PDB file of C-alpha atoms in Angstrom:
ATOM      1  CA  UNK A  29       0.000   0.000   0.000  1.00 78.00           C
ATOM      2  CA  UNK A  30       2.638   2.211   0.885  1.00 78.00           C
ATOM      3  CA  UNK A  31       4.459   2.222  -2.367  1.00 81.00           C
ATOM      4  CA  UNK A  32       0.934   2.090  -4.003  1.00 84.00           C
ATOM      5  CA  UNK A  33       0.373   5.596  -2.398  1.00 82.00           C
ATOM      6  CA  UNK A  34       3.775   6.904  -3.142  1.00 81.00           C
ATOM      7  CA  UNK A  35       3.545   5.890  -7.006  1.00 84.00           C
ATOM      8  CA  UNK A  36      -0.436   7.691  -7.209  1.00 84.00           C
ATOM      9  CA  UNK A  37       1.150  10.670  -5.774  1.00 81.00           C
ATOM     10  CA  UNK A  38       4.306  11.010  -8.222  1.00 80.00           C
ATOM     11  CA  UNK A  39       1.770  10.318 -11.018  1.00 82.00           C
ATOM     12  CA  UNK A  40      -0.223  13.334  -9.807  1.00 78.00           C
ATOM     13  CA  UNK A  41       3.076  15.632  -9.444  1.00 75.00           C
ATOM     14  CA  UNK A  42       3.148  15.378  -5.900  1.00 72.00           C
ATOM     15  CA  UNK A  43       6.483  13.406  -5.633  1.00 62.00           C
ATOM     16  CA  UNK A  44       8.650  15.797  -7.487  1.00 59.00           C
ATOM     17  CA  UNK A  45      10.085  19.515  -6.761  1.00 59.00           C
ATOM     18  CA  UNK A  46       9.884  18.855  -3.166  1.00 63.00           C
ATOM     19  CA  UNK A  47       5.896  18.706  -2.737  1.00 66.00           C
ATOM     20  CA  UNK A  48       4.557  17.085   0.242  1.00 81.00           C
ATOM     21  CA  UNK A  49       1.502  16.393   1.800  1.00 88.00           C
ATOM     22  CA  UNK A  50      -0.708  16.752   5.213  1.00 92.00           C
ATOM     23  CA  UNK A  51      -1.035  12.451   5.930  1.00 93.00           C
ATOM     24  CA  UNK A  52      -3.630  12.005   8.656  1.00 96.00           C
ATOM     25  CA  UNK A  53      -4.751   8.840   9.967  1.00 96.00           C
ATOM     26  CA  UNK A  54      -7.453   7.572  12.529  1.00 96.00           C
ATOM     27  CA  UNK A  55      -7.233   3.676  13.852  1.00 92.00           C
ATOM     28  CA  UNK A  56      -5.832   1.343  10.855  1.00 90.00           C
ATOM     29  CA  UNK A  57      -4.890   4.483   9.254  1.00 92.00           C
ATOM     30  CA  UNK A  58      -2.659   5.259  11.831  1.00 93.00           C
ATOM     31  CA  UNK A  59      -0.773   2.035  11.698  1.00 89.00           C
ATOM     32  CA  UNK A  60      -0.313   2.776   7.931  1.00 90.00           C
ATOM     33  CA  UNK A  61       0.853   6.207   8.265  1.00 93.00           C
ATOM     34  CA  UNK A  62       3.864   4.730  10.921  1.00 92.00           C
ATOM     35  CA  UNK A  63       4.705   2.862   7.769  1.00 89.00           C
ATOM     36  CA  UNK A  64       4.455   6.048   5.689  1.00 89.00           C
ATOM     37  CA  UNK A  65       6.899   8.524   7.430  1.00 90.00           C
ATOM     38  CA  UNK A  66       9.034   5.817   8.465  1.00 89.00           C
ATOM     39  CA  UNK A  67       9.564   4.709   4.715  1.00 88.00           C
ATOM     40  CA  UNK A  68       8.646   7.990   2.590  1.00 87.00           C
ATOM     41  CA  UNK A  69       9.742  10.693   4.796  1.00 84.00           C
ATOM     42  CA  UNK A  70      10.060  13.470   2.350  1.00 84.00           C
ATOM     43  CA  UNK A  71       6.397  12.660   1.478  1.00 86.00           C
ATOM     44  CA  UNK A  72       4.720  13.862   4.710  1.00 89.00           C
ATOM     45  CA  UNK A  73       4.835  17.719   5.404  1.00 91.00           C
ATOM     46  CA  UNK A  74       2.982  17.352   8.752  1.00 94.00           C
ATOM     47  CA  UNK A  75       1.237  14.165   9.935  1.00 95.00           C
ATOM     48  CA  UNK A  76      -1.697  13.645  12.619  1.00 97.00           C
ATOM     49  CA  UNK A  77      -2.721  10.478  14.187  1.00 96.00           C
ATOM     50  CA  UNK A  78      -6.213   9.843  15.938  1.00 96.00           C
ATOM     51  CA  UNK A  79      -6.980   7.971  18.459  1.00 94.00           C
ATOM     52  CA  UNK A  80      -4.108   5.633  18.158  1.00 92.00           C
ATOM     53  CA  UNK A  81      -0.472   6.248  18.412  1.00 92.00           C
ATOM     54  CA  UNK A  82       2.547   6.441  16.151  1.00 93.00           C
ATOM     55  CA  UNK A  83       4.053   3.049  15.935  1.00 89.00           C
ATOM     56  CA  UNK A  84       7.173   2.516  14.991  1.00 89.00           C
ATOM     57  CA  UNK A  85       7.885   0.273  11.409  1.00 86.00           C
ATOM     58  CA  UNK A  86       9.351  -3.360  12.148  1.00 86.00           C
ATOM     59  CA  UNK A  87       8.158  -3.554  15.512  1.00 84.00           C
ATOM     60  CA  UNK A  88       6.002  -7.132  16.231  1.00 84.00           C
ATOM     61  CA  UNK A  89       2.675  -6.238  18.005  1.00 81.00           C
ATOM     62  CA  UNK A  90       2.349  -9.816  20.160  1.00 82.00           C
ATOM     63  CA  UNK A  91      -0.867  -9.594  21.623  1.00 83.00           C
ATOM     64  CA  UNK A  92       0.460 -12.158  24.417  1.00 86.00           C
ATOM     65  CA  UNK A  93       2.993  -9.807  25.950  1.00 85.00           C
ATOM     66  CA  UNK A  94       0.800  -6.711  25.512  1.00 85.00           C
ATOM     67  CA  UNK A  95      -2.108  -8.533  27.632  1.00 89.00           C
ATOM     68  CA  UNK A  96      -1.012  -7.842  31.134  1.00 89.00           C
ATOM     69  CA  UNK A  97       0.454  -4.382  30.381  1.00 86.00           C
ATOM     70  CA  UNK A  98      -3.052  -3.380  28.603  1.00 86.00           C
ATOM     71  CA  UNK A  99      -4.767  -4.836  31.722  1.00 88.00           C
ATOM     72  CA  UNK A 100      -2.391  -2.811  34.077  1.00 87.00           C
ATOM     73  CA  UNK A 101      -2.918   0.314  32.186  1.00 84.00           C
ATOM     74  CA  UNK A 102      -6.641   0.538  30.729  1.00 86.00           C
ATOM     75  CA  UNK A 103      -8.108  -2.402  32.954  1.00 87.00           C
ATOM     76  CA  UNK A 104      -9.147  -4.544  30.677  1.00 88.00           C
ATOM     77  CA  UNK A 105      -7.147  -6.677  27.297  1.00 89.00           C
ATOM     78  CA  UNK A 106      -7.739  -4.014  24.446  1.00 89.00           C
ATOM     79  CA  UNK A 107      -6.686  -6.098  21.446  1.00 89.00           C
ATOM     80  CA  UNK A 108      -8.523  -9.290  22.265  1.00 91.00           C
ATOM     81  CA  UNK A 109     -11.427  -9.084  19.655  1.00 94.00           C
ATOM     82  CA  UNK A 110      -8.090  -9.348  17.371  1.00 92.00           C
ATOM     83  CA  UNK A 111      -8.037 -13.463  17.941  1.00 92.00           C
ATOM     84  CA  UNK A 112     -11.370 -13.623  16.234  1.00 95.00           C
ATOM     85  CA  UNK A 113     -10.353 -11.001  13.388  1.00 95.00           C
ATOM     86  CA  UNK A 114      -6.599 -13.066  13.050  1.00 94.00           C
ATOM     87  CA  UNK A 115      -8.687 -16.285  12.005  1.00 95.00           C
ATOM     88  CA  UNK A 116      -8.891 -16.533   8.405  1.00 94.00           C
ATOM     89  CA  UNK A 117     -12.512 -17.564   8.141  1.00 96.00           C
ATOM     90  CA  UNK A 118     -13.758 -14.403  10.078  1.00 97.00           C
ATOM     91  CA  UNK A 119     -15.131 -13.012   7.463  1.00 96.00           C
ATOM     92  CA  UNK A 120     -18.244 -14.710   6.870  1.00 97.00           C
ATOM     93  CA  UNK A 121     -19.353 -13.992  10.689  1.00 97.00           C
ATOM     94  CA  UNK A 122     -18.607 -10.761   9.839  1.00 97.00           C
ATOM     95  CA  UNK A 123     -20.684 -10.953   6.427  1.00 96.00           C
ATOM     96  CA  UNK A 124     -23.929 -12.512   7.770  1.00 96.00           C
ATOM     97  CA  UNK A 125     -24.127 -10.068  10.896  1.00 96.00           C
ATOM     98  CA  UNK A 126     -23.270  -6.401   9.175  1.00 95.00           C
ATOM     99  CA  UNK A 127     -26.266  -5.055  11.023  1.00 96.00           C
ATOM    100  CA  UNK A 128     -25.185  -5.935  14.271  1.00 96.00           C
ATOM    101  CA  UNK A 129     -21.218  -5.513  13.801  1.00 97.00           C
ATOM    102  CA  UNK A 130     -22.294  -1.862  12.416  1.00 97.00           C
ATOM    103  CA  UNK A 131     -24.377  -0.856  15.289  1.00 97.00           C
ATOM    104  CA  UNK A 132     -21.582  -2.255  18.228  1.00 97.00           C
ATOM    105  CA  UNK A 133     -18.858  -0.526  16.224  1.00 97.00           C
ATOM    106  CA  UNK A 134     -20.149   2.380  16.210  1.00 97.00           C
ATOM    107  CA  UNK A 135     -21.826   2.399  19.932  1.00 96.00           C
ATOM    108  CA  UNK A 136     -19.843   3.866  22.918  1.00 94.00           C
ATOM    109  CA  UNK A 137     -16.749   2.930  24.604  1.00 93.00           C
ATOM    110  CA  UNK A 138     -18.247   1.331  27.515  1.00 94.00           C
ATOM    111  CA  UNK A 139     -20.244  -0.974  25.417  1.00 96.00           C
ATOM    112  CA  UNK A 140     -16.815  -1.207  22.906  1.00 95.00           C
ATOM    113  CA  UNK A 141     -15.210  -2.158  26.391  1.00 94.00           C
ATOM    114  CA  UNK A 142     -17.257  -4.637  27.453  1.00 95.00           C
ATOM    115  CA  UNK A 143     -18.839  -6.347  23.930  1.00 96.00           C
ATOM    116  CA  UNK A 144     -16.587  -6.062  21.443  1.00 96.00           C
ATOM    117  CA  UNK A 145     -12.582  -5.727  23.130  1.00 94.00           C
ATOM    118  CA  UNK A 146     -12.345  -8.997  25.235  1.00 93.00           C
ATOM    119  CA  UNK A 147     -11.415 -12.340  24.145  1.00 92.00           C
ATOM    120  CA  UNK A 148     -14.195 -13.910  22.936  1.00 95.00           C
ATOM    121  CA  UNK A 149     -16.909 -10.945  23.403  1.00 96.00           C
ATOM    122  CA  UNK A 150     -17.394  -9.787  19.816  1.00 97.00           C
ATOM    123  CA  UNK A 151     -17.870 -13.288  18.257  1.00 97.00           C
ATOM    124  CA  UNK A 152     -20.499 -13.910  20.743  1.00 97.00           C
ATOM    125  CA  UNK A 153     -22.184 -10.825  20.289  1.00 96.00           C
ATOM    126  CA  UNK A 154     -22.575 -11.500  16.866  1.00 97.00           C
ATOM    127  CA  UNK A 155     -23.641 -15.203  17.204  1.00 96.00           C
ATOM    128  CA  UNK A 156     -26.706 -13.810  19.048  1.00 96.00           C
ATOM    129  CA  UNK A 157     -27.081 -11.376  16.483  1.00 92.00           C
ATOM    130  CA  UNK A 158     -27.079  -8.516  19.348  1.00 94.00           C
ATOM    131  CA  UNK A 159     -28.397  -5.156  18.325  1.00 96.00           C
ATOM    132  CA  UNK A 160     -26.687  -1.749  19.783  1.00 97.00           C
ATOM    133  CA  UNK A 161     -27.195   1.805  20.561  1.00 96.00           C
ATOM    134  CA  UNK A 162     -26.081   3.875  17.958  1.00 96.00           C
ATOM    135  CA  UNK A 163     -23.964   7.089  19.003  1.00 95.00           C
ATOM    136  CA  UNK A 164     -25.812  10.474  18.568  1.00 95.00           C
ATOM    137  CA  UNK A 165     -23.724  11.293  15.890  1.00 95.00           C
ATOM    138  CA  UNK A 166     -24.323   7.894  13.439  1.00 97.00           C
ATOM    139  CA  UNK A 167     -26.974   9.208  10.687  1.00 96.00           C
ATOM    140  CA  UNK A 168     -29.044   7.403   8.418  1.00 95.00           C
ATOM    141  CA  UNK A 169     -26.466   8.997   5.431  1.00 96.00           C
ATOM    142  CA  UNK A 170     -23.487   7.440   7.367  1.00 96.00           C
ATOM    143  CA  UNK A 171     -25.250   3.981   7.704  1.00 96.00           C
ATOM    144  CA  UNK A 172     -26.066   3.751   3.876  1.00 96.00           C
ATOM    145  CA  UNK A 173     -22.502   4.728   3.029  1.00 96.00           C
ATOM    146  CA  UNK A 174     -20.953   1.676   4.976  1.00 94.00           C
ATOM    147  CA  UNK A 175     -23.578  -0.734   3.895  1.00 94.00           C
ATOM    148  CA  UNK A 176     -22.835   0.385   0.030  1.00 95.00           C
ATOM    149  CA  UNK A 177     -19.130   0.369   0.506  1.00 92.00           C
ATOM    150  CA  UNK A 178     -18.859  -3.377   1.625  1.00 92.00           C
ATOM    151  CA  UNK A 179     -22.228  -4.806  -0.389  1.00 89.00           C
ATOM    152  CA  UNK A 180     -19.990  -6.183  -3.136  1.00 85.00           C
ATOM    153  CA  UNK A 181     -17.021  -7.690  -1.388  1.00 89.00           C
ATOM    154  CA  UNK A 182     -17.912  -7.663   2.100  1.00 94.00           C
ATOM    155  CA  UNK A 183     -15.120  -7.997   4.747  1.00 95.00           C
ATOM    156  CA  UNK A 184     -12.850 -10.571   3.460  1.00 95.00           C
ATOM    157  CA  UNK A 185     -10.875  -8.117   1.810  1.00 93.00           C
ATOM    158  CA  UNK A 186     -10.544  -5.916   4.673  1.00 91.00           C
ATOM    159  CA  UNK A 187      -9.624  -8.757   7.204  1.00 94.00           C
ATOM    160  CA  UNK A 188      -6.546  -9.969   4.398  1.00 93.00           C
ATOM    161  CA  UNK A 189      -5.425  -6.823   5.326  1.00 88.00           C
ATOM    162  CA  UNK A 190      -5.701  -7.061   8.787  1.00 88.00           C
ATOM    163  CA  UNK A 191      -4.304 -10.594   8.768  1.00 93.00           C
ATOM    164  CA  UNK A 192      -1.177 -10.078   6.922  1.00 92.00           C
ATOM    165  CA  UNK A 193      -0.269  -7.540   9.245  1.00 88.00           C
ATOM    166  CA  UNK A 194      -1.039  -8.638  13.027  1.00 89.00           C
ATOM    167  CA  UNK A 195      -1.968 -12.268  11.960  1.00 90.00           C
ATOM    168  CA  UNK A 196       1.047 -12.983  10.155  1.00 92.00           C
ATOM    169  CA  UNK A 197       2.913  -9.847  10.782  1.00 89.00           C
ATOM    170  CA  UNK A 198       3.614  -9.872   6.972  1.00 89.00           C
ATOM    171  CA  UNK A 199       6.874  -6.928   5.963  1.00 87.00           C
ATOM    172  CA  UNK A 200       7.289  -6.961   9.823  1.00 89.00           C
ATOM    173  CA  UNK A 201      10.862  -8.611   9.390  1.00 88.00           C
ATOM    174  CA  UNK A 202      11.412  -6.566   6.007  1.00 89.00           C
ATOM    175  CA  UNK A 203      11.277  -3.715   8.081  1.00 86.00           C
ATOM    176  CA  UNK A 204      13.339  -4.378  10.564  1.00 87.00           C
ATOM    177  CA  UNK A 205      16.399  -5.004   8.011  1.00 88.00           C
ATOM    178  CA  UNK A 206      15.669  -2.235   6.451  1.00 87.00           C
ATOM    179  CA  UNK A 207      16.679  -0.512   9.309  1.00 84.00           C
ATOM    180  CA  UNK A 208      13.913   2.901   8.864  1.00 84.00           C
ATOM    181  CA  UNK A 209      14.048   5.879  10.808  1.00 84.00           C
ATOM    182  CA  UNK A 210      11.915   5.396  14.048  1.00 88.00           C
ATOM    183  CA  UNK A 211      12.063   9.083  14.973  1.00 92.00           C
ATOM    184  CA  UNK A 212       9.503  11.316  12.596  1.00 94.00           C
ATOM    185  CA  UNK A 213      11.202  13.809  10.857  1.00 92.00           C
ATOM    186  CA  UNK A 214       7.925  16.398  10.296  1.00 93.00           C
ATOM    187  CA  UNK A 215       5.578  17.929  12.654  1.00 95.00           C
ATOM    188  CA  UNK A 216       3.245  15.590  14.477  1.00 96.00           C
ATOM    189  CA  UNK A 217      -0.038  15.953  16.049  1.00 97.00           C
ATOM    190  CA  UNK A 218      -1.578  13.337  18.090  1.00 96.00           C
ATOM    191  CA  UNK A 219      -5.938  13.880  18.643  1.00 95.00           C
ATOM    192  CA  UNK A 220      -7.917  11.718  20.900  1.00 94.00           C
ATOM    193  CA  UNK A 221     -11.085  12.490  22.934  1.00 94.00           C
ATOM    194  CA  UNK A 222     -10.568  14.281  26.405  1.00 89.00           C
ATOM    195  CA  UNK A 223     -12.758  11.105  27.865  1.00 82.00           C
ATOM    196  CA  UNK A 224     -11.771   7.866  25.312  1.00 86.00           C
ATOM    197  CA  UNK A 225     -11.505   4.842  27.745  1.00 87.00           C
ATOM    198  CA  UNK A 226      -9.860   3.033  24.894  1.00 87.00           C
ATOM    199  CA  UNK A 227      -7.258   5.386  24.019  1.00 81.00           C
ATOM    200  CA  UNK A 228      -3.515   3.382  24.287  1.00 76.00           C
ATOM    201  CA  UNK A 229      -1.095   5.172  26.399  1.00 70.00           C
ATOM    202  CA  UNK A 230       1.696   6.369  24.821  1.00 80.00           C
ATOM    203  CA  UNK A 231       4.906   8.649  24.413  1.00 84.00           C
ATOM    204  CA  UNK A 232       4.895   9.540  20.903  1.00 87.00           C
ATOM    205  CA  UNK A 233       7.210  12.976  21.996  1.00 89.00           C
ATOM    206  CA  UNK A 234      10.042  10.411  22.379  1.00 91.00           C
ATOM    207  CA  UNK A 235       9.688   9.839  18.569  1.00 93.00           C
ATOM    208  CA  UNK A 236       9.211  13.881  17.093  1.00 92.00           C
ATOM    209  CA  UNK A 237      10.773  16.566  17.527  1.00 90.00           C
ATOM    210  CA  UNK A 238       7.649  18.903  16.851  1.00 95.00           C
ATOM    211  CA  UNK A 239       4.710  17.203  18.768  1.00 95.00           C
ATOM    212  CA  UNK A 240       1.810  18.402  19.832  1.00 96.00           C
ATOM    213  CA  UNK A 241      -1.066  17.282  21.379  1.00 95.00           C
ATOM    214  CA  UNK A 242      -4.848  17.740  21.606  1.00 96.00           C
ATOM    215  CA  UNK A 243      -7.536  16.642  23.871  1.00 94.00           C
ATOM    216  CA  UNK A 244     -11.006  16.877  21.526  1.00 96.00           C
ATOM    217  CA  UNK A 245     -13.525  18.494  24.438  1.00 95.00           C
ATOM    218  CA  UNK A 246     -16.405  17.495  22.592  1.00 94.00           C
ATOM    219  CA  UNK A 247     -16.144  14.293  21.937  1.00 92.00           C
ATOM    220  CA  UNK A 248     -16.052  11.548  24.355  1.00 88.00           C
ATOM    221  CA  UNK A 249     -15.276   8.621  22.189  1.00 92.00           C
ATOM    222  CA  UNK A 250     -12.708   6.400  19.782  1.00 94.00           C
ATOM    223  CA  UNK A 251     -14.227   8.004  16.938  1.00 95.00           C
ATOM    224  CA  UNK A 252     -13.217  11.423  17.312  1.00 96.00           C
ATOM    225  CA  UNK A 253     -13.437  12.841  13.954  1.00 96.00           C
ATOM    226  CA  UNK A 254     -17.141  11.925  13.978  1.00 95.00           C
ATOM    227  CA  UNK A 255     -18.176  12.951  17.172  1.00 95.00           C
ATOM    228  CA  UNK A 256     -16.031  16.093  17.148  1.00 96.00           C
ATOM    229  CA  UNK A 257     -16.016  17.157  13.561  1.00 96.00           C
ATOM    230  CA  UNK A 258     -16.105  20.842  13.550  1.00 97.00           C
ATOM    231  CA  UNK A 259     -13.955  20.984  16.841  1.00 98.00           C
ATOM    232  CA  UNK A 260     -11.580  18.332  15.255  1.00 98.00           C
ATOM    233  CA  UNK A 261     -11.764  20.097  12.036  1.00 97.00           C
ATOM    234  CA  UNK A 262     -10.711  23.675  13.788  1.00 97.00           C
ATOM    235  CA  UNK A 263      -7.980  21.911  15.283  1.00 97.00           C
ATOM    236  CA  UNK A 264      -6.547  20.595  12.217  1.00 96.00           C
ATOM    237  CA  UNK A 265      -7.198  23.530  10.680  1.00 96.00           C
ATOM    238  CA  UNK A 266      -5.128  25.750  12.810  1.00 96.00           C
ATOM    239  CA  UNK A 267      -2.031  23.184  12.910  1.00 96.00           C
ATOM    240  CA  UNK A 268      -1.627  22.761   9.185  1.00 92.00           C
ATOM    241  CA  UNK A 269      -1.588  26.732   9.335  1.00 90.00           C
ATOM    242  CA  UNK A 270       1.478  26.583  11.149  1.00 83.00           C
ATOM    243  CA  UNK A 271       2.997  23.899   9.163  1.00 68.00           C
TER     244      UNK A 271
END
C-alpha cells in the first residue's frame, strides 16, 4: 500500500520539486501512516494520528505480551477481539451479521469495552445477532454509506489486510532489516477524545521533535473525527496553518 500511495502521488506531481503532503490517519490508518513517514519521509509535510499512536515500522505487536500491560494500564485486554479477526474464516461472521457488527462498532466505549474488546466478546455478540445503541452522531447517510461500501465484497478483503499484518505480521521482518528511521522527521499531532476509555497510552514525543497534542472536548469517544467534527476540524485547521 505504501508504495501504491507513493507511485499515485508522483503520477499526480506530488512526488517531485519537493511537494509534500498533510497524511492524517485515525485507527488502521494510523498504523499505515507509521509505515508512511518511516519509509517515505520526504512525502509527509505534517502528519496527525487519531486515536491511536505512532508506531514505529518493524516492531512485532504480540498480543500475548501486551495482555497484562493493557490490563495494568486501561483495565481490561484491548486487542482481544483481534483473535477472532486473526482467524482466516472471520469473514463470513462478519458478512452474515453487518447489522449488528455496524451498530456495536459504532456504539460507545463502555459498550466497545465490554462487547466487542475482550477475548471472545465480539464473536459472541454476533452469534446472538445482538443489536446496539447507535452514538448520537451515526446518521441514516453514514449507515447507507458503509452498507454500500462493503455490499460487493464484504469484509474478506478488509480482514486480508488485517491478517497479513497482526496475523502474520507480513513486511514486519522486512522492516526491521531495512533498518527505517523510528524518529519522525515532520511535525506531528496526536488527537484523541478528552474522555476515550480506549485510548492506548503512549509517548509519541520520544519519537518527534515537533509534537503536539490535543484533547477533543467534545467528543467523548474512539471516533473522534465523527463525534467532534467541527472541533476536530478547527484543530486541524489551525495546525496545518502553522505547518
Amino acid at each position: 500500500m505504501g508504495e501504491n500511495l507513493s507511485s499515485m502521488l508522483e503520477n499526480v506531481g506530488l512526488r517531485t520539486n519537493n511537494k509534500s503532503i498533510h497524511v492524517v490517519g485515525h485507527d488502521f490508518g494510523s498504523l499505515f501512516l507509521s509505515y508512511i513517514v518511516a519509509k517515505y519521509q520526504s512525502l509527509a509535510r505534517s502528519c496527525v494520528f487519531m486515536s491511536v499512536p505512532y508506531t514505529p515500522a518493524g516492531v512485532k505487536i504480540d498480543m500475548d505480551a501486551l495482555k497484562p500491560m493493557m490490563e495494568e494500564a486501561l483495565g481490561f485486554e484491548l486487542f482481544g477481539y483481534r483473535r477472532l479477526l486473526n482467524q482466516p474464516d472471520a469473514w463470513q461472521l462478519l458478512d452474515a451479521n453487518k447489522d449488528g457488527l455496524f451498530s456495536l462498532g459504532y456504539s460507545s466505549d463502555k459498550l466497545l469495552i465490554s462487547k466487542f474488546v475482550p477475548p471472545g466478546a465480539l464473536e459472541a455478540s454476533l452469534r446472538a445477532d445482538r443489536q446496539f445503541p447507535l452514538e448520537p452522531w451515526v446518521t441514516p447517510e453514514f449507515k447507507t454509506t458503509q452498507d454500500r461500501l462493503f455490499q460487493e465484497t464484504g469484509y474478506r478483503g478488509s480482514l486480508l489486510w488485517y491478517i497479513s499484518r497482526f496475523g502474520l505480521h507480513l513486511g514486519i521482518v522486512e522492516e526491521a532489516a531495512e533498518g527505517l528511521e523510528l524518529n519522525i522527521k515532520c511535525p506531528v499531532l496526536f488527537m484523541t477524545s478528552a474522555g476515550d476509555e480506549l485510548s492506548i497510552p503512549t509517548d509519541m514525543e520520544k519519537f518527534a521533535n515537533d509534537y503536539e497534542f490535543a484533547g477533543i472536548k467534545s467528543s467523548t469517544g474512539y471516533w473522534v473525527q465523527m463525534e467532534g467534527r467541527d472541533e476536530v476540524n478547527k484543530v486541524l485547521a489551525e495546525f496545518l496553518g502553522k505547518k
